Coordinates of C-alpha atoms in Angstrom, one line a residue:
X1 CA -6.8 71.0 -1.6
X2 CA -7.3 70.0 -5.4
X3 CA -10.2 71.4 -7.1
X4 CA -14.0 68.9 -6.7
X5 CA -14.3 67.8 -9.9
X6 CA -16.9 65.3 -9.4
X7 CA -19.6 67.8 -10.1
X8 CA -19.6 68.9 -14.0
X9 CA -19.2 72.0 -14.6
X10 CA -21.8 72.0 -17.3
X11 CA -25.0 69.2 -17.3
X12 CA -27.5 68.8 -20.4
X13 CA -29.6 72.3 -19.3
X14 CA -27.4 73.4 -16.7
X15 CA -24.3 75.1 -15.7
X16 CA -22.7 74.9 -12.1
X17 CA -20.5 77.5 -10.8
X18 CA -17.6 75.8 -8.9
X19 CA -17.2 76.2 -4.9
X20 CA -14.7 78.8 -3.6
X21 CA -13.5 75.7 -1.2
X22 CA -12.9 73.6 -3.6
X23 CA -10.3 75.6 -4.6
X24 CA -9.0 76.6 -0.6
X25 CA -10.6 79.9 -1.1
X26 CA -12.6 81.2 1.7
X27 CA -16.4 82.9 0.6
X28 CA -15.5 85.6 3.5
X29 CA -11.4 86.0 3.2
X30 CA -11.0 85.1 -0.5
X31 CA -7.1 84.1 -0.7
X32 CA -6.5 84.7 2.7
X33 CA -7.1 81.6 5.4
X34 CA -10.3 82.0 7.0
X35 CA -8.0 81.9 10.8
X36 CA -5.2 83.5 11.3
X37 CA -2.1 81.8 10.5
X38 CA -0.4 79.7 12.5
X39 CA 2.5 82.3 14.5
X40 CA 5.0 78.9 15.9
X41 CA 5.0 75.3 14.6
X42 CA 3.6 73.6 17.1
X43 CA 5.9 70.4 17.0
X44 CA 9.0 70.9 19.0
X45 CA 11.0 68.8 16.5
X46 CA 11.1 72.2 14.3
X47 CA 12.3 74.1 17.5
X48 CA 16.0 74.5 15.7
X49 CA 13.8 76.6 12.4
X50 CA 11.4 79.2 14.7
X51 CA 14.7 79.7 17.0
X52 CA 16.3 80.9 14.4
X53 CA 13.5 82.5 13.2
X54 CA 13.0 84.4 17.0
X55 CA 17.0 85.5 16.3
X56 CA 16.8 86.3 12.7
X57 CA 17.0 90.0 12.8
X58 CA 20.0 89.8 15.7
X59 CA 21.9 87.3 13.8
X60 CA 21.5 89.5 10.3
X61 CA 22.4 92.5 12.3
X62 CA 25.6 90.8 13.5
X63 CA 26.5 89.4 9.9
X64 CA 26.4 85.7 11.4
X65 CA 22.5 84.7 10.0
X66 CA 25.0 82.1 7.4
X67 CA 27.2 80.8 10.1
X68 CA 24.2 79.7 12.5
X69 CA 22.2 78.3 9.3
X70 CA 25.1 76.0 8.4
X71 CA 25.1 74.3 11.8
X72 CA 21.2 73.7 11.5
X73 CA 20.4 69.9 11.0
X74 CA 18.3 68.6 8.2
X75 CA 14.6 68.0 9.6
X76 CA 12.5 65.7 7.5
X77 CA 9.2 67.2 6.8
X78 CA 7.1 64.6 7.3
X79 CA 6.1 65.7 11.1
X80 CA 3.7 68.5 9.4
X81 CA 0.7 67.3 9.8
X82 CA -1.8 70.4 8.3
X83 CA -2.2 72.8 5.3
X84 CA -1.2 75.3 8.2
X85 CA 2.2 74.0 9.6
X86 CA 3.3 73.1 6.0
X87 CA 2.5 77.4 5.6
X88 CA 4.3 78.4 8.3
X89 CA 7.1 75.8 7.6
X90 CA 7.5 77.7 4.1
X91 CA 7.1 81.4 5.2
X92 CA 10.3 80.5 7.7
X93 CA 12.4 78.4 5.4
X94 CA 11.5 81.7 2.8
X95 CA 12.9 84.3 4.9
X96 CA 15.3 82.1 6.4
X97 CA 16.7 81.2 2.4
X98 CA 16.5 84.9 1.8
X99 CA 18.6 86.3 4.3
X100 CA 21.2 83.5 3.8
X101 CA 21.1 84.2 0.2
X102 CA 21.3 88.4 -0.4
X103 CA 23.1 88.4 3.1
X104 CA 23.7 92.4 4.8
X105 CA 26.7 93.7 4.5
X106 CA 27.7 90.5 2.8
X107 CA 28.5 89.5 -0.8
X108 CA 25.6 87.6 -2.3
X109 CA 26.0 83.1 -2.3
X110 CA 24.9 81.7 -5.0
X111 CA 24.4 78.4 -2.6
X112 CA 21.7 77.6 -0.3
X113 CA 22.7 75.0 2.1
X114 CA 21.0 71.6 2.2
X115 CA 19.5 71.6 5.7
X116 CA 17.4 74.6 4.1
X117 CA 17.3 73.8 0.7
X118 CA 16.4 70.1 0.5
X119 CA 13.1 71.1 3.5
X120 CA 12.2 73.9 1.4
X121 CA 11.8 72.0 -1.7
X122 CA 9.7 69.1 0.3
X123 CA 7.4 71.8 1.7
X124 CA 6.9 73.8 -1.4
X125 CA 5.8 70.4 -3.5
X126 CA 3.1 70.0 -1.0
X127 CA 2.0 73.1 -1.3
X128 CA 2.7 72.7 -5.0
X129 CA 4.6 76.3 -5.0
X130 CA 7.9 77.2 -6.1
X131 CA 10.6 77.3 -4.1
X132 CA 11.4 81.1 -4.1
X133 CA 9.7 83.9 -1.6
X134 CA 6.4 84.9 -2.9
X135 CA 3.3 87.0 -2.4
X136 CA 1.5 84.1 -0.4
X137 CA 4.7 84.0 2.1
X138 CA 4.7 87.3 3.2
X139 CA 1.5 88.5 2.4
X140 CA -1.4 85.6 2.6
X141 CA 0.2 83.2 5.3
X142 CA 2.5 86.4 7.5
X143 CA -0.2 88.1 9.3
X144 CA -1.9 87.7 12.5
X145 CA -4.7 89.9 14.2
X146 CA -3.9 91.9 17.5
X147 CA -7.1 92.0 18.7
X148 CA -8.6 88.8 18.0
X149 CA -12.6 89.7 19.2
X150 CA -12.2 92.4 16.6
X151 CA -12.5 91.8 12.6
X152 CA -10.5 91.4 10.1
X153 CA -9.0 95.3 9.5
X154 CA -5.9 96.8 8.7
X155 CA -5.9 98.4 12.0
X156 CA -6.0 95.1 13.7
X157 CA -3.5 93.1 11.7
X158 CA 0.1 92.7 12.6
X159 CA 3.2 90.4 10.7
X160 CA 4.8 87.2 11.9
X161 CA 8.1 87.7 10.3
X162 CA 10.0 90.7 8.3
X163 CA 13.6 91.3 7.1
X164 CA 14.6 95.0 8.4
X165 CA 12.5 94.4 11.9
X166 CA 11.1 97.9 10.6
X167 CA 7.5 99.2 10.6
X168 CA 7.9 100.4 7.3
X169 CA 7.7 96.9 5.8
X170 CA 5.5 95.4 8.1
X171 CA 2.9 98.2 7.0
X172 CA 4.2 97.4 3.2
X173 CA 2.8 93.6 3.7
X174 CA -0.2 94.6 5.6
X175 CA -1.8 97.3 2.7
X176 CA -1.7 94.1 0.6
X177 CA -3.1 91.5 3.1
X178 CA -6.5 94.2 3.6
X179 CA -6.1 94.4 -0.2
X180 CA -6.9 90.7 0.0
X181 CA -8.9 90.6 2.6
X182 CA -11.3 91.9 0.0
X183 CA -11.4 88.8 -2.1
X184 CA -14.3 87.0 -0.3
X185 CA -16.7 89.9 -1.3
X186 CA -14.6 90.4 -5.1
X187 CA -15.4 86.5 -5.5
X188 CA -18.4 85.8 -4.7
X189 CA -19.3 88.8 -6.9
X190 CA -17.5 87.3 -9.9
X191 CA -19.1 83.5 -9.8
X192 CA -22.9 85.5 -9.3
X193 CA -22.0 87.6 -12.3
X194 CA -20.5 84.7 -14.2
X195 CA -23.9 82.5 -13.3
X196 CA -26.3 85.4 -14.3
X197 CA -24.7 85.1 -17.9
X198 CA -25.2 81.4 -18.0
X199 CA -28.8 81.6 -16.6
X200 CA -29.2 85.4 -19.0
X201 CA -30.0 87.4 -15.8
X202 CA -29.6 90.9 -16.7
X203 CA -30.6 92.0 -13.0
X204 CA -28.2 90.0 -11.4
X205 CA -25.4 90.2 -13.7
X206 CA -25.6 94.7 -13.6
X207 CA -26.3 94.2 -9.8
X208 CA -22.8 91.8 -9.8
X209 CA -20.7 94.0 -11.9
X210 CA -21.8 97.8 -9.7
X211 CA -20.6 95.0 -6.2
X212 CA -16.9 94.4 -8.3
X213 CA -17.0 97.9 -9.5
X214 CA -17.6 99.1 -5.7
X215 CA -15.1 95.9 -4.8
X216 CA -12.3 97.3 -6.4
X217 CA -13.0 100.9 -5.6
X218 CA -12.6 99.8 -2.0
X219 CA -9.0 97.9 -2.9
X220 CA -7.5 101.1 -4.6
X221 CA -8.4 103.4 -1.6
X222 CA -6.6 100.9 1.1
X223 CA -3.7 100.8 -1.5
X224 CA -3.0 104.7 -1.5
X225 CA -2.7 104.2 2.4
X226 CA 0.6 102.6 1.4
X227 CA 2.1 106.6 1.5
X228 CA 0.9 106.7 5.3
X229 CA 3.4 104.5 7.3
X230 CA 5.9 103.1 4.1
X231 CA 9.0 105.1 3.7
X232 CA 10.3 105.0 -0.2
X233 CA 13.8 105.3 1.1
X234 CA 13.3 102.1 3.7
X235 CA 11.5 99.6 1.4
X236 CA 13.4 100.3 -1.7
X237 CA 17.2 100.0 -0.2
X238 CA 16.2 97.7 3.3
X239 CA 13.4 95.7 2.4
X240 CA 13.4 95.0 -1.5
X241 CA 16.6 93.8 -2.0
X242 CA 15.2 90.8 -0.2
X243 CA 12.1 89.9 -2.2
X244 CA 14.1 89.7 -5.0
X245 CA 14.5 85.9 -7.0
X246 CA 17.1 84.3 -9.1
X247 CA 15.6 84.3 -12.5
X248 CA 17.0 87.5 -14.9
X249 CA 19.3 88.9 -11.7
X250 CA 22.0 90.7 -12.2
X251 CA 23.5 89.8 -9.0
X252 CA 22.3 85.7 -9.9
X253 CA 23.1 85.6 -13.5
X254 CA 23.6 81.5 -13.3
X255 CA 20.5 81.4 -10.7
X256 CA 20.9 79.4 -7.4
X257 CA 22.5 76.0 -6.4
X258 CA 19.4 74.0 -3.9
X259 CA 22.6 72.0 -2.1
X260 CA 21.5 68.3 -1.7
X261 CA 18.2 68.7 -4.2
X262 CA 19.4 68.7 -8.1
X263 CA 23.0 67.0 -7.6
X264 CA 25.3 68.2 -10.4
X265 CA 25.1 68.0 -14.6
X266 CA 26.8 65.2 -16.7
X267 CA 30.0 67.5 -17.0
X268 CA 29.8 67.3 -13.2
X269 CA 29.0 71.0 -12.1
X270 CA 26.2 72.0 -9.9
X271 CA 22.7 72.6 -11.2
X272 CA 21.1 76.1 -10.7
X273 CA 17.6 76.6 -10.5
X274 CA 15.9 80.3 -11.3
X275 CA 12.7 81.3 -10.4
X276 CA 10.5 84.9 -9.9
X277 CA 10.8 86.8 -6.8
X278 CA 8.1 87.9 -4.9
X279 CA 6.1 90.5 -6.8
X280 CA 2.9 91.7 -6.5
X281 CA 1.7 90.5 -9.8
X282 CA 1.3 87.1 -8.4
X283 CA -1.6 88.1 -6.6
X284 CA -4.3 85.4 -7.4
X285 CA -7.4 87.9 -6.2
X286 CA -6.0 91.0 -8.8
X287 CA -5.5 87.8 -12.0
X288 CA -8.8 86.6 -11.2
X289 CA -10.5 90.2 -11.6
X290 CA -8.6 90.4 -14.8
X291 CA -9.8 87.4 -16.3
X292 CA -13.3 87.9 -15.1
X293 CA -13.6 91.0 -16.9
X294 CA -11.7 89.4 -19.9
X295 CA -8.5 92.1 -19.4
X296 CA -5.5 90.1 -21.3
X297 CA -1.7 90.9 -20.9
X298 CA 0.6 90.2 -23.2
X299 CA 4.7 89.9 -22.8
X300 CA 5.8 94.2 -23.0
X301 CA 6.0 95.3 -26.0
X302 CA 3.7 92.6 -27.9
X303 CA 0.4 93.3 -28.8
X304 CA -2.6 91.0 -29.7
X305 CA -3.4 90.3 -33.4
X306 CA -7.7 90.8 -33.4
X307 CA -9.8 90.0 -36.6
X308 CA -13.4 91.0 -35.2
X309 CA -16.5 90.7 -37.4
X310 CA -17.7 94.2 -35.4
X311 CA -14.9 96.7 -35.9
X312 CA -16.3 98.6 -32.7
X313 CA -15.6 95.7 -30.2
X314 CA -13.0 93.2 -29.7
X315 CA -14.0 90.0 -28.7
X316 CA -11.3 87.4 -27.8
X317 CA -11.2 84.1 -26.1
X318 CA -11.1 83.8 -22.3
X319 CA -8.4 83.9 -19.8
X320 CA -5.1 84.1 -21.0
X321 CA -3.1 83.3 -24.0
X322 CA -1.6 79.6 -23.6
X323 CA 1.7 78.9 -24.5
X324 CA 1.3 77.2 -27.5
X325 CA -1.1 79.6 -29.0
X326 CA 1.3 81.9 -30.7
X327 CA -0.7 83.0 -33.2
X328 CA -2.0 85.2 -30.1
X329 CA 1.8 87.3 -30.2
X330 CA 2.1 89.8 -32.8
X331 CA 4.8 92.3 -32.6
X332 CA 6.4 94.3 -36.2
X333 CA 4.4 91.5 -38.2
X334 CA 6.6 89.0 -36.5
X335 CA 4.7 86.1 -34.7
X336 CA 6.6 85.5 -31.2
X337 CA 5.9 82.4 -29.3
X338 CA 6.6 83.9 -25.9
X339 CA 4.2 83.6 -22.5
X340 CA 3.0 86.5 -20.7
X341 CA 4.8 87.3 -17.5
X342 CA 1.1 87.5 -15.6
X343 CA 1.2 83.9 -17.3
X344 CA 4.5 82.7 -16.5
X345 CA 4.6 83.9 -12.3
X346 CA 1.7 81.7 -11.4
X347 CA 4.4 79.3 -10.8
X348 CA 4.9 81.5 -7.5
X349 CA 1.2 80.8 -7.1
X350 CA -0.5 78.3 -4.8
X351 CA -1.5 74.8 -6.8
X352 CA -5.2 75.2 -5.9
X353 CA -5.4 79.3 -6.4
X354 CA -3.7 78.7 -9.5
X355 CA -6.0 76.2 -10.8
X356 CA -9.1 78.7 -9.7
X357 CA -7.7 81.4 -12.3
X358 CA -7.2 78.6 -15.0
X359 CA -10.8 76.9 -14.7
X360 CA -12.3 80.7 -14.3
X361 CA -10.5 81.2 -17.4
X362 CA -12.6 78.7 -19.3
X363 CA -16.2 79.4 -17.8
X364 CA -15.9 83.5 -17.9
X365 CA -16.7 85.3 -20.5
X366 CA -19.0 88.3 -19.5
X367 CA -17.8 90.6 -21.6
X368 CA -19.1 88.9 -24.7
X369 CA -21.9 88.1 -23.6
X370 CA -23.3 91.8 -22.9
X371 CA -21.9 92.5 -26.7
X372 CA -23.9 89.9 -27.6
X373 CA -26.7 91.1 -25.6
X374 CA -26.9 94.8 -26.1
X375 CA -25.3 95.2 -29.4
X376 CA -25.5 92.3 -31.9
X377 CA -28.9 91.3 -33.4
X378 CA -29.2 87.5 -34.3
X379 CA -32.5 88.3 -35.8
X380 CA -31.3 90.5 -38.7
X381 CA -30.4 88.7 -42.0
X382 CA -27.4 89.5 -44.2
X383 CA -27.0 89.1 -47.9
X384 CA -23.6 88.6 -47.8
X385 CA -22.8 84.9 -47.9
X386 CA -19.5 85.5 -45.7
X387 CA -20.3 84.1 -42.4
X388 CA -17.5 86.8 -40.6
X389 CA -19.5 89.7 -42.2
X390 CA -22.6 89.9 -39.2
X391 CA -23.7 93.2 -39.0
X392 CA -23.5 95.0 -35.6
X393 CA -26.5 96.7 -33.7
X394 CA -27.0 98.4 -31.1
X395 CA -30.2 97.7 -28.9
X396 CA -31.0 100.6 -27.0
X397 CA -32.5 99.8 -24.3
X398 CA -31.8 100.6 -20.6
X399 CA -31.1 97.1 -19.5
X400 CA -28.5 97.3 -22.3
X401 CA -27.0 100.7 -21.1
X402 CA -26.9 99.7 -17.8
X403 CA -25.3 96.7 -18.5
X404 CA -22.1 98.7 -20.5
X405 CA -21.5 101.3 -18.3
X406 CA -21.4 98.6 -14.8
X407 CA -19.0 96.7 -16.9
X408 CA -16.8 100.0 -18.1
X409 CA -16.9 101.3 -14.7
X410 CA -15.2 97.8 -13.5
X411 CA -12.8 98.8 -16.0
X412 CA -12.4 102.1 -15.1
X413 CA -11.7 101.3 -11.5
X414 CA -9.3 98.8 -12.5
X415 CA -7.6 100.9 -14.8
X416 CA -7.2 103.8 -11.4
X417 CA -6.5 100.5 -9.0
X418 CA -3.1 100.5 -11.7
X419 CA -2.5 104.4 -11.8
X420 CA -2.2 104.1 -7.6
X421 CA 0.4 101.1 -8.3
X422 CA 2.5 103.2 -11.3
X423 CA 2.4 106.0 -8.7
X424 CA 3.7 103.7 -6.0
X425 CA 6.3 102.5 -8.6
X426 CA 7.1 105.7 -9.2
X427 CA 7.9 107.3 -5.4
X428 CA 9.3 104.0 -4.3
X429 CA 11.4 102.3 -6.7
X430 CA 11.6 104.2 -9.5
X431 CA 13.1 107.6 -8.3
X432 CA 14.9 105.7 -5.4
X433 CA 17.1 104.0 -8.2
X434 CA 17.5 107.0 -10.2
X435 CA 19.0 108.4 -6.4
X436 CA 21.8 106.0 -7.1
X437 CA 23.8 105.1 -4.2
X438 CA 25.0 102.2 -2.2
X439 CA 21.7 100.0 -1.5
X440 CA 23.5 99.7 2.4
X441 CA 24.1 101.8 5.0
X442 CA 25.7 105.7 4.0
X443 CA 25.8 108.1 7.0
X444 CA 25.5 110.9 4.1
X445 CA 22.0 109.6 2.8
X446 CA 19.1 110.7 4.7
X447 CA 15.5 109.6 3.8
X448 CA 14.3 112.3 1.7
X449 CA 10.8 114.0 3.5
X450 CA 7.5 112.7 1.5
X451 CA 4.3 114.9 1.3
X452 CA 2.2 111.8 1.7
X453 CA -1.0 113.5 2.0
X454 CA 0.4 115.1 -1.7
X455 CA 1.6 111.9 -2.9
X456 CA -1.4 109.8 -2.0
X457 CA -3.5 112.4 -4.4
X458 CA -0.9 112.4 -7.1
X459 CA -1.3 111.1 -10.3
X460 CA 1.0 109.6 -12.4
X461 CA -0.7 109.2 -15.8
X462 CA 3.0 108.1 -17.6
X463 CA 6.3 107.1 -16.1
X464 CA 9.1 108.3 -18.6
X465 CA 12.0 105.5 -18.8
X466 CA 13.9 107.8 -20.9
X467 CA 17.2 109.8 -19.7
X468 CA 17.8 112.8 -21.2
X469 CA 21.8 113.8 -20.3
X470 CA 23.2 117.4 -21.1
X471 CA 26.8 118.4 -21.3
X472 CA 28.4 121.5 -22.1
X473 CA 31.9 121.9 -23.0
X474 CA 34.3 124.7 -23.9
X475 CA 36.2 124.5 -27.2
X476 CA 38.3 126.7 -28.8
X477 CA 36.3 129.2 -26.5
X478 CA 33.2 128.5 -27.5
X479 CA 30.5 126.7 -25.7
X480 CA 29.3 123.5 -26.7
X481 CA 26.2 121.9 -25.5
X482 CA 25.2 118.1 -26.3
X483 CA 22.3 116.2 -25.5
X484 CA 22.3 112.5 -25.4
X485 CA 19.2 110.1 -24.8
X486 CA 19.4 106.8 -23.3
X487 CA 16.9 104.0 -22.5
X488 CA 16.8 103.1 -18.8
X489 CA 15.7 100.0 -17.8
X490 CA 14.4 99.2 -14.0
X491 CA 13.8 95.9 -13.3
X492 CA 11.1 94.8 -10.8
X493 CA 11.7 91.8 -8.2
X494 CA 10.0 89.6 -10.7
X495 CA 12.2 90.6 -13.4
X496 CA 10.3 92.5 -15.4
X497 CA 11.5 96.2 -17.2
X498 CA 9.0 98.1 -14.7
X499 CA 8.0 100.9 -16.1
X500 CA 6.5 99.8 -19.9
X501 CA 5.0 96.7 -18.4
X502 CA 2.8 98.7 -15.8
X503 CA 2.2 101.2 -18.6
X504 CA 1.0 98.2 -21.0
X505 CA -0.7 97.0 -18.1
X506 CA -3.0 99.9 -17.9
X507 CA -3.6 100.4 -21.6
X508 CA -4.7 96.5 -21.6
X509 CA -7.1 97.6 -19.3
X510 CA -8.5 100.2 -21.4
X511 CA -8.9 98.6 -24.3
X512 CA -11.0 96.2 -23.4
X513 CA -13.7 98.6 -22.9
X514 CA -16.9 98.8 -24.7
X515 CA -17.5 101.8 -26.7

């Protein structure tokens, strides 16, 4: 559902906060559909997908998931009739495309057969997605509740469809739906708050911020739950392997053939597509709270050039960086036109969730405003003819204190919403690759036992990506010892190097508070 744009945003006298709906976001649910999504297609015509589907963890089991796809005809996808069906129809086709792809126990294709790839394309234009698993797939649209006179809880909430048929990942999808299941209250919060600047409610806009403060307080205690019932050893060698794309893959370095969809090149050889895997950075509810609170992100390892006329604050324009704005990228005195990976996976996005975050990109901006509220005086006049030269001062007042510290503790919960993710990192990717190993089955590796209760209270304030390797040698009878360094990189299923881009992540975070 596209955006209403019949309404202006902005009248002579007046400003109008867009509508949730007009964007398919539910007031109560946020991202999430306000019903349960749908668990079969209801026409019988797509029988031959949710069979498979009802098999899929036999035939994977049995190494013969490729062998039954290929003998699947090509169903048109003009019999789905709803937003719903065309979901579903993508959340199969996903894990259907998935499983052929990475295989178990198999060698990876680097083909996706037509009677999957050409439907999967269709259904991901309508839905004006990429065609490549995503956070929507298996979180938003892959849930159902058990009870269903009973809210919306993560005790009540159950998947449609997984990879390893494990509880482990079903309980790794489910943290994130509740975490989304918070959006209704998160969003509603952040139009208020973003009205109260427009109509220079103080009241409302302090009362807005301690709700997105409490908001996100709320989503980092359900994500430290992720320890309970989520083995490290499970998701990272069972269940990850799956959610990964074909865009800077190792195992994918060409990308994928979509058989039947792109046809082959002018010298005749097939046409590969790459895309993002499923990550949790495309969640639409955690972008918008950044660009409410005016947190940018930059590509790792660039940081933003700012010329502010107050050298105690930073104020920048909203959202984030365009592409073509590359004056935004500085990095050794070297301007870099490159997009910000936050940017660039909203391709993995939903069309009308992704044009949400880019039209609350242009109409939020409370950050500046409470600097220009609490702290800049219009009223004082400067001798200086420079215009950039306004001199800075602080009102106090208790409105105006009030005002900082509910917008720095948003930021402060933020930035301990992103030390719980580093952590998870950590525990469940990052020392499960340093394990090394075969990522399938070895009767000599055991799942290693996990304090949870310890690990849920852990903190990881810094991830080291830095090997330190010692060797000691004998020569000439005397002992040698050598110590070597090396950079180790650990990419994420969206491609990223992991552990600087969380890190730069949080610091972004930081820095945008007011001092």
């Amino acid at each position: 559902m596209a955006p209403n744009h019949s309404a202006p945003l902005f009248s002579e006298n007046t400003f109008n906060v867009p509508r949730l709906e007009d964007y398919d976001i539910s007031p109560s649910t946020g991202f999430l559909p306000s019903i349960p999504p749908l668990e079969c297609l209801p026409d019988s015509y797509y029988e031959p997908w949710e069979t498979l589907i009802s098999m899929f963890h036999n035939l994977m089991l049995a190494g013969r998931l490729r062998e039954y796809v290929k003998r699947l005809p090509i169903l048109k996808t003009d019999r789905l009739k709803t937003p719903e069906e065309y979901r579903r129809a993508f959340l199969v086709l996903s894990f259907i495309a998935h499983g052929y792809v990475w295989g178990k126990y198999e060698t990876v294709s680097d083909r996706l057969p037509a009677n999957i790839a050409i439907p999967w394309v269709e259904v991901s234009k309508y839905l004006d997605v990429a065609p490549i698993i995503n956070h929507a797939a298996v979180v938003t649209w892959n849930w159902s509740l058990l009870f269903s006179d009973e809210p919306f809880k993560l005790n009540n909430l159950a998947t449609l469809i997984t990879f390893s048929n494990t509880l482990d990942e079903s309980w790794f999808y489910l943290v994130t739906t509740a975490i989304e299941g918070f959006g209704g209250r998160a969003l509603t919060s952040i139009m208020a708050a973003i009205q109260a600047t427009y109509d220079g409610n103080n009241e409302i806009l302090i009362n807005e911020l301690r709700n997105i403060s409490s908001t996100i307080f709320d989503i980092n205690k359900t994500l430290q739950k992720m320890f309970k019932k989520c083995d490290p050893y499970v998701f990272y060698w069972k269940v990850r392997p799956y959610l990964s794309g074909w865009e800077n893959e190792d195992r994918l370095p060409k990308g994928l053939i979509y058989e039947g969809v792109d046809g082959n090149d002018e010298n005749g050889n097939p046409i590969y597509r790459r895309y993002i895997g499923g990550s949790a950075g495309q969640s639409a509810l955690i972008q918008a709270l950044d660009i409410a609170l005016s947190v940018k992100h930059y590509p790792t390892g660039i940081k933003p050039h700012t010329n502010s006329s107050c050298p105690r604050y930073t104020s920048c324009s909203n959202g984030y960086p365009q592409p073509h704005d590359i004056h935004q990228y500085v990095s050794n005195g070297h301007t870099e036109p490159q997009q910000p990976y936050l940017h660039r996976i909203r391709q993995n996005i939903p069309g009308p969730h992704r044009r949400f975050l880019e039209d609350l990109a242009k109409i939020a901006d409370i950050r500046n405003y409470i600097i220009s509220t609490t702290n800049y005086d219009s009223s004082v006049n400067t001798s200086s003819s420079d215009e950039s030269e306004d001199t800075c001062l602080l009102r106090e007042t208790d409105e105006a204190d009030d005002l900082i510290k509910a917008y720095n503790e948003c930021l402060n919960q933020m930035k301990d919403f992103r030390k719980t993710h580093l952590n998870i990192v950590n525990f469940y990717i990052i020392k499960q690759a340093r394990r090394g190993g075969d990522p399938h089955f070895n009767a000599k590796e055991v799942t290693p036992p996990v304090d949870k209760d310890l690990v849920g209270n852990n903190e990881i304030t810094a991830v080291s990506n830095e090997i330190i390797m010692t060797t000691t040698k004998s020569v000439n009878n005397e002992i040698i010892t050598t110590t070597t360094k090396s950079i180790e990189i650990i990419k994420g299923t969206g491609g990223t190097n992991l552990i600087p881009f969380l890190e730069q992540m949080k610091d972004e975070t930081l820095a945008q508070k007011i001092q």
